[in-house]
XYZ file of C-alpha atoms in Angstrom:
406
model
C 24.160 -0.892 -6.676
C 25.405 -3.348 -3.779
C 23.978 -2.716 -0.781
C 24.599 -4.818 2.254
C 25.884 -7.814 0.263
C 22.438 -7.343 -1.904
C 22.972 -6.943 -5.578
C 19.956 -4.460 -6.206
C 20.413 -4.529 -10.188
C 19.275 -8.152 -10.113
C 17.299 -7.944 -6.786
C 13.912 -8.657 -8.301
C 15.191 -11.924 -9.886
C 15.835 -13.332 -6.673
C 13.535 -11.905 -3.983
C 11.330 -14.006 -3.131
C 12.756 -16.972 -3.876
C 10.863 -19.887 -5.112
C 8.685 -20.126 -1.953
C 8.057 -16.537 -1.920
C 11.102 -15.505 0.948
C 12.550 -12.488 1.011
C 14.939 -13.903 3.242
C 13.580 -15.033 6.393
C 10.270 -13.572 5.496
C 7.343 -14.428 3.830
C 6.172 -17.550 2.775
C 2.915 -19.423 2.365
C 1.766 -20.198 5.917
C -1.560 -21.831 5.273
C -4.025 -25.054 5.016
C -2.448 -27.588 2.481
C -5.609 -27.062 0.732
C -4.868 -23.527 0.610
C -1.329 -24.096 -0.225
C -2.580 -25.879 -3.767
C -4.800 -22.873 -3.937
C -2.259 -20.492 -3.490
C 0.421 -22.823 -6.032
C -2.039 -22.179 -9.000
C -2.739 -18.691 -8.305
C 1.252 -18.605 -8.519
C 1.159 -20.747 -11.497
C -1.555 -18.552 -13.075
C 0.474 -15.627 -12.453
C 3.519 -16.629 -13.797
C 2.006 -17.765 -16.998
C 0.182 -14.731 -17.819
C 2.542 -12.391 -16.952
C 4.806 -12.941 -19.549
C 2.026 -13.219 -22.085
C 2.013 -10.250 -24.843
C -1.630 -10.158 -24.792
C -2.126 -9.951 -20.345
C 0.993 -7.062 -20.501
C -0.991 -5.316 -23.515
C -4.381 -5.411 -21.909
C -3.299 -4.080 -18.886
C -1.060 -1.488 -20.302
C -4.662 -0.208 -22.508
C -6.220 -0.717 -19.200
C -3.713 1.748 -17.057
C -4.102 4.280 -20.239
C -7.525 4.374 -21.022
C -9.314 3.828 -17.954
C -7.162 4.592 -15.082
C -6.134 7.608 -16.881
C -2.016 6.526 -16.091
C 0.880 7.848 -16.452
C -0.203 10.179 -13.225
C 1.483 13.193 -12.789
C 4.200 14.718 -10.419
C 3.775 17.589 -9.122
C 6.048 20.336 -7.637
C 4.898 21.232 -4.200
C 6.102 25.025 -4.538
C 4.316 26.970 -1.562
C 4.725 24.615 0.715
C 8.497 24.133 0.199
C 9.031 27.948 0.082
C 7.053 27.696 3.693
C 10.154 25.558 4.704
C 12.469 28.340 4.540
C 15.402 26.479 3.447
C 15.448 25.538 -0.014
C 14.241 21.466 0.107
C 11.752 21.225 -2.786
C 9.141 18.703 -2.181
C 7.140 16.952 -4.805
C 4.174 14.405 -5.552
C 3.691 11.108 -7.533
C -0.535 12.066 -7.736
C -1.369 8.691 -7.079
C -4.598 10.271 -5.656
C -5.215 11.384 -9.704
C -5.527 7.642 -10.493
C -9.359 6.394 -11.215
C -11.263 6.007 -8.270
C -8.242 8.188 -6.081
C -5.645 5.997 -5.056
C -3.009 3.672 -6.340
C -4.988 0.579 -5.270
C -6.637 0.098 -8.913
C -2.899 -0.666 -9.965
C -3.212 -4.233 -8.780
C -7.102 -4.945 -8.625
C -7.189 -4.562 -12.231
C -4.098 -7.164 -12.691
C -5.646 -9.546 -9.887
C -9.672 -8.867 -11.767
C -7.628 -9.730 -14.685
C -5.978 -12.902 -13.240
C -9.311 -14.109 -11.686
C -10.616 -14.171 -15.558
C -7.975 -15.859 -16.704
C -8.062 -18.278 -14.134
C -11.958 -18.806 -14.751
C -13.254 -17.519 -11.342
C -16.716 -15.973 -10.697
C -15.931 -13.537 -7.468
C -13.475 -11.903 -5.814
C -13.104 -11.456 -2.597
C -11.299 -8.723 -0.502
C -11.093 -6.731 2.970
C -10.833 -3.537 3.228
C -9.349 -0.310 6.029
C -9.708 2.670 4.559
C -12.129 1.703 1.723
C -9.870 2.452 -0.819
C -9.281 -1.202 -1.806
C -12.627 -2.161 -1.919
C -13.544 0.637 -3.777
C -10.574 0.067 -6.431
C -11.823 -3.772 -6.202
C -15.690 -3.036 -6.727
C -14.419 -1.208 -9.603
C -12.245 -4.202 -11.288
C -15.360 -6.497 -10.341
C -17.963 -4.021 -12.519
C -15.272 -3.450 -15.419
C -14.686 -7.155 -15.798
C -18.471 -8.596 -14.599
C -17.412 -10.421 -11.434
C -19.510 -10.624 -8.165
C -17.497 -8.600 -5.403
C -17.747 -9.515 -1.529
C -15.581 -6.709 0.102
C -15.234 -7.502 3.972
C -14.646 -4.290 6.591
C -14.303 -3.543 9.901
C -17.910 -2.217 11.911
C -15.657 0.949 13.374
C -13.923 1.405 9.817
C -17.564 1.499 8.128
C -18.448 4.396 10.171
C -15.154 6.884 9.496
C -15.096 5.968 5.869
C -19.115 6.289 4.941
C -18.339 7.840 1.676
C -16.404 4.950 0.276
C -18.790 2.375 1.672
C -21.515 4.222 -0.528
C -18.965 3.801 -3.255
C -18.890 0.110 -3.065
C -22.216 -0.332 -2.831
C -23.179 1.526 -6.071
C -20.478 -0.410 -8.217
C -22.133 -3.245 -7.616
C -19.935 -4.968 -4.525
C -21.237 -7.042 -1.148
C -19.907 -4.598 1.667
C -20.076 -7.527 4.642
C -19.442 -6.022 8.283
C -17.272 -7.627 10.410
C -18.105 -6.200 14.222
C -15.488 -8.816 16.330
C -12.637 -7.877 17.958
C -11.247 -4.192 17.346
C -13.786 -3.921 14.055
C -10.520 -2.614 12.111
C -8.635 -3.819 9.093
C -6.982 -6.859 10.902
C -10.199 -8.582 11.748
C -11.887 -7.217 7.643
C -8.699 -9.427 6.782
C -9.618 -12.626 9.239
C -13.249 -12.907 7.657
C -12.254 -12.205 4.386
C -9.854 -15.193 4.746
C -12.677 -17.277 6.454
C -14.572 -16.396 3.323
C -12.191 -17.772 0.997
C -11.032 -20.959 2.861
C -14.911 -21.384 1.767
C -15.217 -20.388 -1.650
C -11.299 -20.571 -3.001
C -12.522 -22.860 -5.894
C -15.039 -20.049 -7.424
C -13.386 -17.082 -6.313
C -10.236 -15.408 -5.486
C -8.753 -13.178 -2.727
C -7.279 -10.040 -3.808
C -5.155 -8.741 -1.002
C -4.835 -5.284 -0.847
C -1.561 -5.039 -0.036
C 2.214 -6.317 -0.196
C 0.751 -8.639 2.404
C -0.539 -12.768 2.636
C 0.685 -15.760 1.386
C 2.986 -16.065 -1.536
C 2.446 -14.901 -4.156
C 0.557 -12.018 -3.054
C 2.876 -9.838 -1.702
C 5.133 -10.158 -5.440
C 1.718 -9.983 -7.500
C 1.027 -6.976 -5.862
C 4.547 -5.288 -5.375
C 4.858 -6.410 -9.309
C 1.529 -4.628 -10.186
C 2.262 -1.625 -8.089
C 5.734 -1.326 -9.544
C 4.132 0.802 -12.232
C 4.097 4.167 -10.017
C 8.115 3.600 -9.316
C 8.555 3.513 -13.100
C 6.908 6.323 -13.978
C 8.075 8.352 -11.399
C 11.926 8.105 -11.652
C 11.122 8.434 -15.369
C 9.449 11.988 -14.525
C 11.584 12.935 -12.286
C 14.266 12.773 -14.282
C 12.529 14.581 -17.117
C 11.373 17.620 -14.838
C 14.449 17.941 -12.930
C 17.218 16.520 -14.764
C 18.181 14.304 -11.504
C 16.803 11.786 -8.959
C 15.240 12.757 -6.231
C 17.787 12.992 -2.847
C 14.970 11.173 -0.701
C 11.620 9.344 -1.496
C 8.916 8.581 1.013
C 6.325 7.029 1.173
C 3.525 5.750 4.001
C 3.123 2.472 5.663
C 1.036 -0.001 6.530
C 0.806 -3.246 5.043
C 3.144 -1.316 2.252
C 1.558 -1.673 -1.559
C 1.920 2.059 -1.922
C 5.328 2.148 -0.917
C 6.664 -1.074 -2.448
C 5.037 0.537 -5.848
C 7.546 3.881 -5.709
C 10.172 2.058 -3.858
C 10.848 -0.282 -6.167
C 11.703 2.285 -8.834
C 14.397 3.277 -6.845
C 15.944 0.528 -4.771
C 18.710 0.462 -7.239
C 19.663 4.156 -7.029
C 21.644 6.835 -4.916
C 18.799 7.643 -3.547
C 17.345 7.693 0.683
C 14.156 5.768 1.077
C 11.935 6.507 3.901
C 8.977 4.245 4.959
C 6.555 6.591 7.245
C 4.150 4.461 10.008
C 1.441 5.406 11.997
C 2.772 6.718 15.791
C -0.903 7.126 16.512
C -1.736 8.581 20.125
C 2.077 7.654 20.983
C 4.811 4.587 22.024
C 2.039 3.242 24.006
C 1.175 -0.791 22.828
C -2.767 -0.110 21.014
C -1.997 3.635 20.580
C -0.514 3.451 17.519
C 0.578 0.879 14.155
C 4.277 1.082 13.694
C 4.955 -2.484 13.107
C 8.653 -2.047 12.055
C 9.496 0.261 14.665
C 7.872 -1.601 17.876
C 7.363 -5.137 16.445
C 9.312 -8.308 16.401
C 9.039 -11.552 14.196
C 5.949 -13.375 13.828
C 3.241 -15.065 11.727
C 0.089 -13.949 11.067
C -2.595 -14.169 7.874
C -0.221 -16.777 6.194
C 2.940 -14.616 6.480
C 6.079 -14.368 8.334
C 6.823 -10.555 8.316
C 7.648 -7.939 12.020
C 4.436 -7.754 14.190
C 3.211 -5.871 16.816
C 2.459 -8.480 19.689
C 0.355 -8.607 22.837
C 1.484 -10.765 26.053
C 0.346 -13.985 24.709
C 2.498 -13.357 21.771
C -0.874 -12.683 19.376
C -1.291 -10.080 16.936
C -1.608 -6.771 19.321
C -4.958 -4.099 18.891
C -3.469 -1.115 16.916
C -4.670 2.281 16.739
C -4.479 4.971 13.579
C -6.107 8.145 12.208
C -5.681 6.736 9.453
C -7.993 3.420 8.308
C -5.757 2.206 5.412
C -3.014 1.847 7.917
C -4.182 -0.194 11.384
C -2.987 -3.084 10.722
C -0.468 -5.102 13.492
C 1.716 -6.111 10.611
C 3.718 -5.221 7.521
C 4.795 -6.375 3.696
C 7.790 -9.060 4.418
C 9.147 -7.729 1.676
C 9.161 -4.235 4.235
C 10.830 -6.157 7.295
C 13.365 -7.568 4.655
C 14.303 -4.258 3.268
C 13.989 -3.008 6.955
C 16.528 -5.410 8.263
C 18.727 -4.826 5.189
C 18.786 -1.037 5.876
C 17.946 -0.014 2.468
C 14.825 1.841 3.197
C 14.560 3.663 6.601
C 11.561 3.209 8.780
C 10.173 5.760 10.975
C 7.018 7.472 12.378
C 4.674 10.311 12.719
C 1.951 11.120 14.949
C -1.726 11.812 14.504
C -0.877 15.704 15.342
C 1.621 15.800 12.965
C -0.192 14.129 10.106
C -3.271 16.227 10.383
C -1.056 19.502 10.454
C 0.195 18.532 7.011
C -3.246 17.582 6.509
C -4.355 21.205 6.576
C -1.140 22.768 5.106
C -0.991 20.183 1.706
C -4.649 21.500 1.613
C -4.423 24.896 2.066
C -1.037 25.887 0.589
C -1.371 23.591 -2.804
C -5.275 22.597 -3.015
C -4.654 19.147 -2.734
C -6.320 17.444 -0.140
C -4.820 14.454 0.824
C -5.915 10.914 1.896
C -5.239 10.730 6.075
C -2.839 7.902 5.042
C -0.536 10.081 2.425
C -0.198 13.122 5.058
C 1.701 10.784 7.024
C 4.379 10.933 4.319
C 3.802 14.070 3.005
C 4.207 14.718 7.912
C 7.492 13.071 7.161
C 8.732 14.564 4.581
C 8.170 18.080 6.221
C 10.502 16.973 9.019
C 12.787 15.865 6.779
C 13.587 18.355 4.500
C 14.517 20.948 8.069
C 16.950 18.290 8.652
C 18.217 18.251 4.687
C 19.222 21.755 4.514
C 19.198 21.171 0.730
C 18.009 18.998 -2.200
C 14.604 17.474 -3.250
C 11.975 14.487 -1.998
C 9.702 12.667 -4.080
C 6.514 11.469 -1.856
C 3.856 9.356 -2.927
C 1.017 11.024 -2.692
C -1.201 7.463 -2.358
C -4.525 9.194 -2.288
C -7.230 11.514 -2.354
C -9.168 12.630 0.719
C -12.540 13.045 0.212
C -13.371 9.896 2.178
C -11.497 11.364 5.455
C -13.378 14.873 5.317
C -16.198 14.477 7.044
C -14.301 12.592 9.415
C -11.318 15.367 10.075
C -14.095 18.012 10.168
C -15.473 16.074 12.997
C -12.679 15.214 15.433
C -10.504 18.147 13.951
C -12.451 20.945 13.304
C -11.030 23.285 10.251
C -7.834 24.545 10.967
């Protein structure tokens, strides 16, 4: 399919490019030490992933301890409660070991860091999902595990924190600034500039320097394939619409880019927050313009002085000031349509996901699943695919709190 001048059949051939662009964006906006650093991770990379014996492992790893393929599953209350005959449906990312699609790529970067003979990893973390999924690559392979995470994000997501800490990982809390994910992500760089020769930085996201926002749109790619695979099997067509959540934008790369070459409307869903206000909400694409931060040129939300801007969402996973450059290219291409939700909105489909189909959803994934509620009144007809990225036992306690039960 040609879209905007872009051949998608041989997209992933050329995007990025040698120096990790997806057109304008992207890059490798570091140290020059860090830039040699980042060139044999790259090198690494490239090497192993077209070895027989890396693609094997992993593929026994996905099988037999993630517990992949993960299901879809038809959503069949809730689209009856729609009224007009949209059928919704789930990629159960939240199914995958330890509840959320994250393992996909901290088992292919745990596996890279052996490879490449390195004795830690290193990571941030929002929601605690990633440091969770990395905790669990560090124990299954025997690495040490530093996991760096915001003071305020440490207090909504206690359960995952635990998590960590019984796997085996260093849970370090970063209190400056906001105490989110942005400032999780400026230690855990800090970190690294420190230790890059024993240890490697495993982004959590479509995010960083080259080549981390490939290696993990690559690794990630997995839930896309299954997916249209199943979908196709259940259904006997693609889906009309997938969507997906947004923040830095591994989850949605990963089911995006099983589709990017199809018929098919693609909807990236960010955080509105408390509203349009600048530091009430996360909706980088939306609000943001171009700009460079954490070694990548992607769309960021800015302050006066042209910084990164303080962000705001229910959800941890997702307040970040910034997105995937891969998302601002597709964004700029029009090939995947961004748009947003609100905190009121995501907690109603919060409840009803819950309630009406007994899967309770990571705060994160009832933005899409928000969405994709809106979406199908304005349909009238046909089916969407979300990606259901998680599981939400770590926002209970939390929703209970500021929430109440509904």
């Amino acid at each position: 399919m040609i879209y905007n001048n872009i051949d998608f059949d041989t997209y992933f051939k050329h995007y990025p490019d040698g120096e990790g662009y997806y057109g304008k964006y992207g890059g490798a906006y570091v140290s020059p030490e860090l830039k040699k650093a980042m060139a044999d991770i790259n090198e690494a990379y490239f090497t192993i992933c077209k070895s027989s014996k890396f693609i094997s492992e992993l593929r026994r790893i996905r099988k037999d301890f993630q517990g992949r393929p993960t299901p879809i599953s038809h959503l069949e209350r809730l689209s009856e409660s729609l009224g007009n005959g949209v059928q919704l449906y789930v990629k159960r990312e939240d199914l995958n070991h330890t509840g959320a699609h994250k393992l996909n790529h901290c088992m292919g970067e745990a596996l890279l860091a052996k490879f490449m003979g390195k004795k830690k990893v290193i990571a941030e973390t929002g929601a605690g999902q990633h440091g969770v999924a990395l905790a669990t690559a560090a124990a299954y392979f025997g690495l040490e595990c530093d996991i760096y995470m915001g003071a305020v994000d440490i207090k909504k997501q206690a359960p995952n924190v635990a998590r960590m800490k019984i796997l085996g990982a260093n849970v370090v809390e970063v209190t400056h600034g906001l105490a989110t994910l942005k400032e999780a992500v400026d230690a855990a760089f800090d970190a690294y500039i420190k230790e890059y020769k024993d240890a490697i930085y495993c982004i959590g996201s479509v995010l960083g320097p080259h080549p981390f926002p490939m290696m993990v749109r690559d690794f990630q790619s997995v839930i896309g394939v299954e997916a249209r695979e199943q979908f196709l099997q259940m259904t006997g067509e693609l889906p009309d619409a997938v969507v997906a959540c947004v923040g830095g934008g591994s989850n949605a790369m990963g089911i995006f880019s099983g589709f990017l070459n199809d018929p098919v409307d693609i909807y990236g869903v960010e955080p509105l927050g408390r509203g349009e206000k600048l530091g009430d909400h996360a909706a980088s694409l939306k609000y943001g313009t171009e700009g460079v931060m954490h070694g990548f040129n992607s769309i960021m939300l800015k302050d006066e002085n042209g910084e990164p801007a303080p962000v705001y969402s229910v959800a941890s996973g997702l307040d970040y000031p910034s997105s995937g450059p891969e998302h601002a290219f597709l964004h700029d291409l029009g090939r995947v349509k961004y748009d947003v939700v609100d905190d009121e909105e995501t907690i109603d489909a919060f409840f009803k996901l819950s309630r009406m189909e007994g899967i309770i959803p990571a705060i994160e994934s009832s933005h899409a699943v928000a969405y994709a509620m809106k979406l199908a009144k304005q349909m009238g007809k046909g089916s969407i695919l979300i990606n259901l990225s998680g599981r939400g036992d770590k926002d209970m306690d939390y929703v209970i709190e500021n929430f109440g039960i509904r």
